[in-house]
Short mmCIF file of C-alpha atoms in Angstrom, two decimals:
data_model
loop_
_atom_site.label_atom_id
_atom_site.label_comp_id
_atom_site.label_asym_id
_atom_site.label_seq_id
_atom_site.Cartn_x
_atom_site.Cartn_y
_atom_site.Cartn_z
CA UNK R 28 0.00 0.00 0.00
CA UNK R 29 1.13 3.38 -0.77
CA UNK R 30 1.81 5.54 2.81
CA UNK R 31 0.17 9.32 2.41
CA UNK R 32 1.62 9.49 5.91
CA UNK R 33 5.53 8.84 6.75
CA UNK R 34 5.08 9.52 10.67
CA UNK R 35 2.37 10.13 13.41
CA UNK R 36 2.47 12.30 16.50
CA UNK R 37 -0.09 11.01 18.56
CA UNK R 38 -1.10 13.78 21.63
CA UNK R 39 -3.03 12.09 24.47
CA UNK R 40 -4.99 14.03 26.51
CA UNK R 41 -5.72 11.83 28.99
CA UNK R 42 -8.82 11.52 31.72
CA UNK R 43 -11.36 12.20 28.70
CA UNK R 44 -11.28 15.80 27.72
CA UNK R 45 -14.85 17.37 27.56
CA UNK R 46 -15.91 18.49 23.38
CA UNK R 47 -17.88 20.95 24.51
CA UNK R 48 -15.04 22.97 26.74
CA UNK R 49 -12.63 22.52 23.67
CA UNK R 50 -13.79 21.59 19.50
CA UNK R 51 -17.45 21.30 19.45
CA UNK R 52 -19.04 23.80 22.02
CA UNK R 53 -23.09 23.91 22.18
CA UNK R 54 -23.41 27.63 21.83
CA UNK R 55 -27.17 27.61 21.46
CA UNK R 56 -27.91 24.77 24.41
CA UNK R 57 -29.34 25.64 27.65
CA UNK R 58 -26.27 27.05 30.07
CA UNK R 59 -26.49 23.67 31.88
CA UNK R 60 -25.44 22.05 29.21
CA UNK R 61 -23.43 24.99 27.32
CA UNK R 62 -21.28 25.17 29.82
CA UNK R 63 -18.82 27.87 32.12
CA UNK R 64 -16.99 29.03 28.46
CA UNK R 65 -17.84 31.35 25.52
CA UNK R 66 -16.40 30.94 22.35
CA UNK R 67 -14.06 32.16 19.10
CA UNK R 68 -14.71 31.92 15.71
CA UNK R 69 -12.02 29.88 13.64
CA UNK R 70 -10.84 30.33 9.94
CA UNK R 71 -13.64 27.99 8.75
CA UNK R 72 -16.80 30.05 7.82
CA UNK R 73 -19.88 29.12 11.12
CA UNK R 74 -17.56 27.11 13.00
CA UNK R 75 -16.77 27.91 16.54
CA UNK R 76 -14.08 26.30 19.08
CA UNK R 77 -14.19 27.24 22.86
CA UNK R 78 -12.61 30.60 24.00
CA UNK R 79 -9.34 28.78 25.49
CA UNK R 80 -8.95 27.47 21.43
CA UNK R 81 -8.19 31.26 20.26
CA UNK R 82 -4.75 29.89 18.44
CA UNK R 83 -6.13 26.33 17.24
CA UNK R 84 -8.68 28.70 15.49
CA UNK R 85 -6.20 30.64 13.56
CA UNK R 86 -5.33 26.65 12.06
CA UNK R 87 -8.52 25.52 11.46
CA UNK R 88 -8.38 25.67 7.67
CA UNK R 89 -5.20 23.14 8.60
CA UNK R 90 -6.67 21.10 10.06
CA UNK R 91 -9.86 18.24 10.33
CA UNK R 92 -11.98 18.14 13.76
CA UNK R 93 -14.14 14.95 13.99
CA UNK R 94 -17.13 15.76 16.43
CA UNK R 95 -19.03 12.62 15.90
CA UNK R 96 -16.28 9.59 17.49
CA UNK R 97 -17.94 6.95 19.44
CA UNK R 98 -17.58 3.70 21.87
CA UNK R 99 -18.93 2.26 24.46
CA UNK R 100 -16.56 2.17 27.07
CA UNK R 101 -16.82 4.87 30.27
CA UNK R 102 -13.99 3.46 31.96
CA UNK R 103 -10.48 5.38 31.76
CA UNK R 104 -8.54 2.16 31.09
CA UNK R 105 -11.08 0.22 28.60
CA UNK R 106 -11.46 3.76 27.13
CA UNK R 107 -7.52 4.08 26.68
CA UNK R 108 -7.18 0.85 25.69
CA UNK R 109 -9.62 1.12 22.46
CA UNK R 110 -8.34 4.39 21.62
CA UNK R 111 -4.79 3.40 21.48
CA UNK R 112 -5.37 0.02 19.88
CA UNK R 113 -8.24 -0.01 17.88
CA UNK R 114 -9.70 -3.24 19.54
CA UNK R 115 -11.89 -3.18 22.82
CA UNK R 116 -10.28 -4.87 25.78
CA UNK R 117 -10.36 -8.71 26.18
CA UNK R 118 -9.49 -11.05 28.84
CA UNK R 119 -8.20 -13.87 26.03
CA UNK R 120 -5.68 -11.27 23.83
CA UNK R 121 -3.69 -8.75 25.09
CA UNK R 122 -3.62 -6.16 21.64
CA UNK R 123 -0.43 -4.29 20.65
CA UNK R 124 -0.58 -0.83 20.30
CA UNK R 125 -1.05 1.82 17.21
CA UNK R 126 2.75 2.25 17.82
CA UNK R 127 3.70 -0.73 18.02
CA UNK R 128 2.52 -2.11 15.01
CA UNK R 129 3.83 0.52 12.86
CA UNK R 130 6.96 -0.56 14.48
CA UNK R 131 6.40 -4.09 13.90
CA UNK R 132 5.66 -3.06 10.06
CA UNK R 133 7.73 -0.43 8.85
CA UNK R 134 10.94 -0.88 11.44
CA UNK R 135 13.37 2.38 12.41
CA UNK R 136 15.10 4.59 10.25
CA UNK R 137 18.28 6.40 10.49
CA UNK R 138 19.25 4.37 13.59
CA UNK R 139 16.43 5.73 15.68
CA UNK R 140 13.55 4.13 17.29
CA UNK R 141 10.53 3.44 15.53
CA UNK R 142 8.04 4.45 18.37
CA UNK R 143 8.98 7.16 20.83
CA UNK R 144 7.09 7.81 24.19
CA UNK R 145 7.08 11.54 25.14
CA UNK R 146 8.32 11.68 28.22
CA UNK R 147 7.00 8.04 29.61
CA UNK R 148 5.03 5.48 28.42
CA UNK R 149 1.36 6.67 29.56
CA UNK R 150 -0.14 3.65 30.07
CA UNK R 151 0.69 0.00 29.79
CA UNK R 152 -1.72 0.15 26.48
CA UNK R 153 0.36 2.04 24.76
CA UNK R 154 2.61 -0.98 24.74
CA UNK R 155 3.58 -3.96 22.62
CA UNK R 156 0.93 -6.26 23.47
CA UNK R 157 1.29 -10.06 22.23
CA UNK R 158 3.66 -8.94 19.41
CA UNK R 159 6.52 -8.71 22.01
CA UNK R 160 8.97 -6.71 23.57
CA UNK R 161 11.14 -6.00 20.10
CA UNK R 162 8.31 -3.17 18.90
CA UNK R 163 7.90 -1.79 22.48
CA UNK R 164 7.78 1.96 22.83
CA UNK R 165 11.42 3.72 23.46
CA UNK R 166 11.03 6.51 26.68
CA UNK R 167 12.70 9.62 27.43
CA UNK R 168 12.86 8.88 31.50
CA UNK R 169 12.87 12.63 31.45
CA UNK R 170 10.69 15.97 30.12
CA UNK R 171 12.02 18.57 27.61
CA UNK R 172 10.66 21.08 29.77
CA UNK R 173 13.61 20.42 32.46
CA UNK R 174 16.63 22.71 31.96
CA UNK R 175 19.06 19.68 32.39
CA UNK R 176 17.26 17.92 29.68
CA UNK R 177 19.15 14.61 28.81
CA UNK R 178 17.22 11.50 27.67
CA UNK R 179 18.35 8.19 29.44
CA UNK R 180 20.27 5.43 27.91
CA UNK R 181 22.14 7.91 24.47
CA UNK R 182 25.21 8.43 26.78
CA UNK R 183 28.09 6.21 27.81
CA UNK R 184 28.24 5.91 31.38
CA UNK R 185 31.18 7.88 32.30
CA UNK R 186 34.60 6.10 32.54
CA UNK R 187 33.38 4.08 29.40
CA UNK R 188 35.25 5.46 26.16
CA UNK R 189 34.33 4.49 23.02
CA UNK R 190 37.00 1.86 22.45
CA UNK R 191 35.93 0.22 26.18
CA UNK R 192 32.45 0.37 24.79
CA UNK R 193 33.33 -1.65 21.73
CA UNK R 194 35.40 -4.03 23.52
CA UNK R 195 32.08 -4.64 25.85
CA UNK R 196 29.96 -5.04 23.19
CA UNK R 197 32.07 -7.27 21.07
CA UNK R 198 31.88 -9.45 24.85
CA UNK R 199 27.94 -9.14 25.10
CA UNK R 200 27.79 -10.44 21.04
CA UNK R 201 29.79 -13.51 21.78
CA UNK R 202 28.07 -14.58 25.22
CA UNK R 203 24.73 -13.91 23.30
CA UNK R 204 25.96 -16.34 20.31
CA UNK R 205 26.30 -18.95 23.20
CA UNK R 206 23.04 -18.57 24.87
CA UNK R 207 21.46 -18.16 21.47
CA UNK R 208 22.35 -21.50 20.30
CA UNK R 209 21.24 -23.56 23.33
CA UNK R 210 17.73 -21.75 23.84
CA UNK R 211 16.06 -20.19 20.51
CA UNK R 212 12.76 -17.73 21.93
CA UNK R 213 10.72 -14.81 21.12
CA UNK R 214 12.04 -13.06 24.22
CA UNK R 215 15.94 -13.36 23.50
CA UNK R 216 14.89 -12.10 19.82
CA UNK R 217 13.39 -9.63 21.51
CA UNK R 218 16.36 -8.24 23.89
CA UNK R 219 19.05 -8.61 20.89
CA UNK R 220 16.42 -6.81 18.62
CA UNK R 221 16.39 -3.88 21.51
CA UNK R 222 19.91 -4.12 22.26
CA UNK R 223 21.40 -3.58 18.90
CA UNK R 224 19.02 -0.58 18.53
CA UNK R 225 20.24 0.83 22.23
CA UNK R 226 23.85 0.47 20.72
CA UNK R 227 23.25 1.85 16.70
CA UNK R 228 21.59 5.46 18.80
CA UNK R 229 24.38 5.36 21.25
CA UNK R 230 26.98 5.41 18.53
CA UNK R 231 25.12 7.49 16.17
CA UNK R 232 25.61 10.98 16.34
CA UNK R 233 22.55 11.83 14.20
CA UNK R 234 20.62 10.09 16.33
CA UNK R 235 21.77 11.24 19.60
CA UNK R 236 21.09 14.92 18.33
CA UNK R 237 17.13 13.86 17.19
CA UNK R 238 16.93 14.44 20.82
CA UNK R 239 19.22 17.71 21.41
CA UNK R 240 15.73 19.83 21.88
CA UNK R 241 18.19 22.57 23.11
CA UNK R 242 19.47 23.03 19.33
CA UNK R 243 16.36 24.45 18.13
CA UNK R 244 15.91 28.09 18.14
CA UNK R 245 14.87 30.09 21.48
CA UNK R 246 12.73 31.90 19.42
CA UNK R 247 10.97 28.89 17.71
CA UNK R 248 10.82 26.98 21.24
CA UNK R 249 8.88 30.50 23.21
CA UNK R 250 6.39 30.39 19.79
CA UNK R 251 5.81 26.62 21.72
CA UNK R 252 5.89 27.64 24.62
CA UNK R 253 8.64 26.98 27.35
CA UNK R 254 6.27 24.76 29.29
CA UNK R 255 5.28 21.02 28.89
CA UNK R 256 2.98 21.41 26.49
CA UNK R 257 5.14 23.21 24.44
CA UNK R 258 8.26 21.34 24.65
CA UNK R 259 7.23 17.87 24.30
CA UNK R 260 4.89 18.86 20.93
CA UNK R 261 8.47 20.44 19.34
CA UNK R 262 10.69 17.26 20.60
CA UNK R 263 7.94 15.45 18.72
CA UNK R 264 8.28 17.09 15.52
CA UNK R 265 11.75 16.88 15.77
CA UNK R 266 11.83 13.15 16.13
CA UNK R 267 9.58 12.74 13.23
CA UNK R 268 12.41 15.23 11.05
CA UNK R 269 14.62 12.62 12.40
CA UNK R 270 13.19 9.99 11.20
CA UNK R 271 10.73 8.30 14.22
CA UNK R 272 7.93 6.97 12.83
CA UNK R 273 5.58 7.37 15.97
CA UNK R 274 5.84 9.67 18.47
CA UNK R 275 3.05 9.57 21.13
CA UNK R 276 3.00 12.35 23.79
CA UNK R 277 1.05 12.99 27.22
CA UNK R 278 -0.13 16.10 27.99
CA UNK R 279 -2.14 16.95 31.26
CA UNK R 280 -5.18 15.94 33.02
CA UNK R 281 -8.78 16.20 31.63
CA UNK R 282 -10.55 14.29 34.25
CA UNK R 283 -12.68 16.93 35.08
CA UNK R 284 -15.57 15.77 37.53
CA UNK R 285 -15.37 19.03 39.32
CA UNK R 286 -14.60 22.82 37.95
CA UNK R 287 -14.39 22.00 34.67
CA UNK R 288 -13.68 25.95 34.04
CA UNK R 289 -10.52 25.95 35.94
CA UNK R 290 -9.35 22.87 34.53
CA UNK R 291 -9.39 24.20 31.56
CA UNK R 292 -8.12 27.82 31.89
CA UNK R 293 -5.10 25.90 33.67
CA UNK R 294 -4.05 23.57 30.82
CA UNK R 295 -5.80 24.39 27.75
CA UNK R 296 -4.26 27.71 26.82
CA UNK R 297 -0.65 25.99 26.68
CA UNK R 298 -2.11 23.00 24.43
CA UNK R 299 -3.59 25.56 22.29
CA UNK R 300 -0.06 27.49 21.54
CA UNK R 301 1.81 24.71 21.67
CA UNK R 302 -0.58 23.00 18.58
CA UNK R 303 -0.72 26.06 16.50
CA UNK R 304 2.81 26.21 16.51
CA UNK R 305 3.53 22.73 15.71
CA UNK R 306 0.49 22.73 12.94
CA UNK R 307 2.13 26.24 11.88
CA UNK R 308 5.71 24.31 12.05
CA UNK R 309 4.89 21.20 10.06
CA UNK R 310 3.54 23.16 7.58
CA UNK R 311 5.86 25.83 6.93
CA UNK R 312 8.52 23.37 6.82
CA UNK R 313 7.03 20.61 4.47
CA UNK R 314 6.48 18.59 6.92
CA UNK R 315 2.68 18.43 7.30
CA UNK R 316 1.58 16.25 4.11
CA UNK R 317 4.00 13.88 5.25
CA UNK R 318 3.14 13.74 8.93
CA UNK R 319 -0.21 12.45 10.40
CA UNK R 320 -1.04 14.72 13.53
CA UNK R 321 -3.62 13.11 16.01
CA UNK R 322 -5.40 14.79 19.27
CA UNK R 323 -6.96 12.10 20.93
CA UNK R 324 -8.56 11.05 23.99
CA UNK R 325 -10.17 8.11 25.66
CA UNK R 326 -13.43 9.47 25.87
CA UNK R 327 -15.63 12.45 26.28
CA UNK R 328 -17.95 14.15 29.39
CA UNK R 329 -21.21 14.13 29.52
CA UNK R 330 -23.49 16.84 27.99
CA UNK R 331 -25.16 18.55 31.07
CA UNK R 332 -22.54 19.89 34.19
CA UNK R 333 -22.90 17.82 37.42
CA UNK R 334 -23.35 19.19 40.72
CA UNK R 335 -19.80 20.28 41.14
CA UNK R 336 -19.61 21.94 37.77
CA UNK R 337 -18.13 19.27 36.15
CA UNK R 338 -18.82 16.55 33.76
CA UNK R 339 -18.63 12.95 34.05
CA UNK R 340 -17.06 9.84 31.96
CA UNK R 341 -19.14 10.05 28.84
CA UNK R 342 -17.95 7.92 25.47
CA UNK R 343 -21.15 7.72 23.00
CA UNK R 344 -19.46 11.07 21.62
CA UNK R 345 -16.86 12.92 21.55
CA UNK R 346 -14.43 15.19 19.65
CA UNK R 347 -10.57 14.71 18.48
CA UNK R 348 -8.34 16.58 15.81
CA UNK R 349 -6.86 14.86 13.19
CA UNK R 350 -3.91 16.86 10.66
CA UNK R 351 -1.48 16.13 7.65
CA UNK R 352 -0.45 12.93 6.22
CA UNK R 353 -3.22 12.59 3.79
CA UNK R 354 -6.01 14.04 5.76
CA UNK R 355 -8.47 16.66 4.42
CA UNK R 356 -7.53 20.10 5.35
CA UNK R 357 -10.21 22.96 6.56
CA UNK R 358 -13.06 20.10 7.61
CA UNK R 359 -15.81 19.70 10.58
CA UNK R 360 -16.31 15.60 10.10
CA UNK R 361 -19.58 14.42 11.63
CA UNK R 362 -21.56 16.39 14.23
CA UNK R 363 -23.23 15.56 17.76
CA UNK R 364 -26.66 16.20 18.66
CA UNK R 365 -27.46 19.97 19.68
CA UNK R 366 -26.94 19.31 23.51
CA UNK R 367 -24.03 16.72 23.03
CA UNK R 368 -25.64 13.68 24.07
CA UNK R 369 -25.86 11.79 20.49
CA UNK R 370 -23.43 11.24 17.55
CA UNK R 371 -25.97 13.44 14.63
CA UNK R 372 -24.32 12.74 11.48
CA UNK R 373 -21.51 10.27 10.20
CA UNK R 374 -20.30 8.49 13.51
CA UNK R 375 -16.92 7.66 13.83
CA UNK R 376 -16.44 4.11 15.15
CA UNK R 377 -13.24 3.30 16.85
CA UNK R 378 -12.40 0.59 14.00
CA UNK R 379 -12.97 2.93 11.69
CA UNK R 380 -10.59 5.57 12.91
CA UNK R 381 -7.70 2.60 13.28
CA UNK R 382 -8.55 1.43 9.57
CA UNK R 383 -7.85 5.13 8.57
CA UNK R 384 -4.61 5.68 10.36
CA UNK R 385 -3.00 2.25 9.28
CA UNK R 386 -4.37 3.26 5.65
CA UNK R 387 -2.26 6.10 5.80
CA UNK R 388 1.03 4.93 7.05
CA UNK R 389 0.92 2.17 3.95
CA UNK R 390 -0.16 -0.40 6.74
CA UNK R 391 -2.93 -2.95 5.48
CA UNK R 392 -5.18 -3.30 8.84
CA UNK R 393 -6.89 -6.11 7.52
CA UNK R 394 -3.50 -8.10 7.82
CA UNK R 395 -3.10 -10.89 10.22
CA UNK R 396 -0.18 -10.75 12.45
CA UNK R 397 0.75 -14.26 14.59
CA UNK R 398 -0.59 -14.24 18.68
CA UNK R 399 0.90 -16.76 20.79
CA UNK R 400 -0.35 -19.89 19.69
CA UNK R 401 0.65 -18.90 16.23
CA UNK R 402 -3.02 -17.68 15.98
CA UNK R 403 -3.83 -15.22 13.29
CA UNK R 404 -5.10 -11.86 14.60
CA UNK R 405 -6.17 -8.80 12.13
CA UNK R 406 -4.22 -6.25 12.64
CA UNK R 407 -7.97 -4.24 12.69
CA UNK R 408 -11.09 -6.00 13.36
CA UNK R 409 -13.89 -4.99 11.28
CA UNK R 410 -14.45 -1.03 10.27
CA UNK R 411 -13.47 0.70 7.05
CA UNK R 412 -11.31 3.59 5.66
CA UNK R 413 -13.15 6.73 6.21
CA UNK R 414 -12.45 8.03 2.58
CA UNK R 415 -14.17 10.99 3.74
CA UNK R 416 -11.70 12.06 5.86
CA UNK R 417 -8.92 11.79 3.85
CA UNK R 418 -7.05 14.38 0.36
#
């Protein structure tokens, strides 16, 4: 298959981020259900985003919101697990992540990591699942934000030159070769498979310097914003520059059962600058065609505020952002009902959005890959491409 899409940065909001507080506010619902925010008009003629979105508006015509996803899962983890692997949990299969199966397909380039956690894995989801520890996710152990920035594991330990270092590994290869040939398994696959990707980075300056956020510009990293939001969306496009293939990054806490105003005018106005600028970024670079930008999020709240002015767990709709890599530009996809509570027009199934991405990266999702057992397991079960959404 032909990949639109060379790389994905995935940014998880995690906790379930409310629609109406961010990309689909209910401006003419009741004030119950509207909500503690106003709004601001975006680039794209009658659409709206909430008041904290004033940047994310200026990119609109960049971008494609989908108002209209949909599951059926109001728990954080089965929420997080659907969204990040495009299957719902099960107690018989434990499903490899988006990330991990690009890394299974496609492999690293330029002596980097395939899949790239920003700053920590998030959850154990996000993982390799039953395709084994090979494709896992590699983590920084450390945020970009920090002034001593230095990702773990892409510096010798000090005393260790490089001439001790190759003397040490030329050790490890032979005691491997041993081991090797009197037990054959998946797992030692998997540790020489991770080991001669920790050594090809560690040698490699290129790939030591994907990391170096501190090379970029001061004036490009303030347009990000010197905060977490900020930081970890540039170290993200510059692993995908690089060559990373997926990136997936955490930002914040949208678990908002209580003062859902403050939780919002606390994070959302650093997401919002930190977005534009990497939308803006992409683009003006030549990047964004290439790379497949994803806001995503386990679930949404519910349409009317709780006693606490909050909103609860809430997954029969909800909003995310989807940008580049052979998505439409400039596009509201699907709608919600005028108070929030229903998906109104073209749904957007969870299989559906996993079929799409895979499409994109070149990755057929109705390929089986092998579970334990040697059982054959589609890489998607069920959905379609959403041809809609896509150039």
């Amino acid at each position: 298959m032909k990949a639109s899409a060379q790389s994905i940065i995935n940014i998880y909001l995690p906790g379930g981020m409310a629609a109406q507080e961010s990309f689909d506010p209910k401006t003419l619902a009741p004030i119950e259900y509207r909500g503690p925010l106003g709004t601001v008009k975006t680039k794209l003629d009658g659409v709206y985003f909430s008041e904290m979105m004033a940047k994310t508006a200026q990119v609109a015509d960049k971008i494609t919101v989908v108002r209209s996803m949909t599951h059926g899962e109001a728990d954080h983890d089965r929420g997080t697990h659907n969204m990040f692997t495009g299957y719902r949990p099960s107690p018989a299969l434990h499903y490899p992540s988006i990330g991990s199966v690009v890394a299974h397909e496609l492999g690293s380039r330029n002596d980097l990591p395939p899949y790239v956690c920003v700053p920590n894995m998030p959850t154990s989801f996000a993982g390799t699942g039953y395709l084994g520890s090979a494709y896992g996710p590699f983590t920084l152990g450390a945020d970009p934000t920090s002034k001593d920035f230095k990702v773990r594991d892409l510096t010798l330990p000090s005393g260790i030159d490089e001439k001790r270092f190759a003397e040490r590994r030329e050790m490890r290869a032979a005691v491997d070769a041993h081991f090797s040939a009197l037990e054959k398994s998946d797992a030692l696959d998997g540790m020489d498979s991770f080991y001669q990707r920790a050594y090809a980075m560690i040698s490699s300056d290129k790939a030591r310097a994907a990391f170096s956020i501190k090379d970029e510009p001061e004036k490009l990293r303030a347009d990000y914003g010197l905060n977490e939001a900020g930081q970890r969306m540039l170290l993200a496009r510059r692993l995908v520059e690089a060559g990373v293939r997926f990136v997936s990054l955490t930002y914040g806490g949208w678990d908002h059962h209580d003062n859902i105003k403050n939780g919002f005018t606390g994070q959302m106005p650093k997401f919002d600058q930190a977005f534009a600028a990497l939308i803006r970024d992409l683009d003006q670079r030549g990047m964004l065609d290439s790379t497949l930008v994803m806001v995503t999020t386990e679930f949404g709240r519910t349409p009317k505020l709780n006693g606490t002015a909050g909103r609860d767990h809430y997954p029969k709709v909800f909003s995310i952002a989807l940008a580049g890599g052979g998505i439409k530009r400039g596009q509201i996809y699907g709608s919600s009902d005028a108070t929030g509570g229903e998906p109104d027009e073209n749904p957007l199934s969870v299989p559906d959005f996993a079929h799409t991405v895979y499409h994109l990266m070149g990755i057929d999702p109705e390929k089986n890959l092998l579970a334990p057992g040697n059982r054959p397991v589609k890489i998607v079960k069920d959905g379609a491409v959403v041809k809609e959404l896509l150039t």
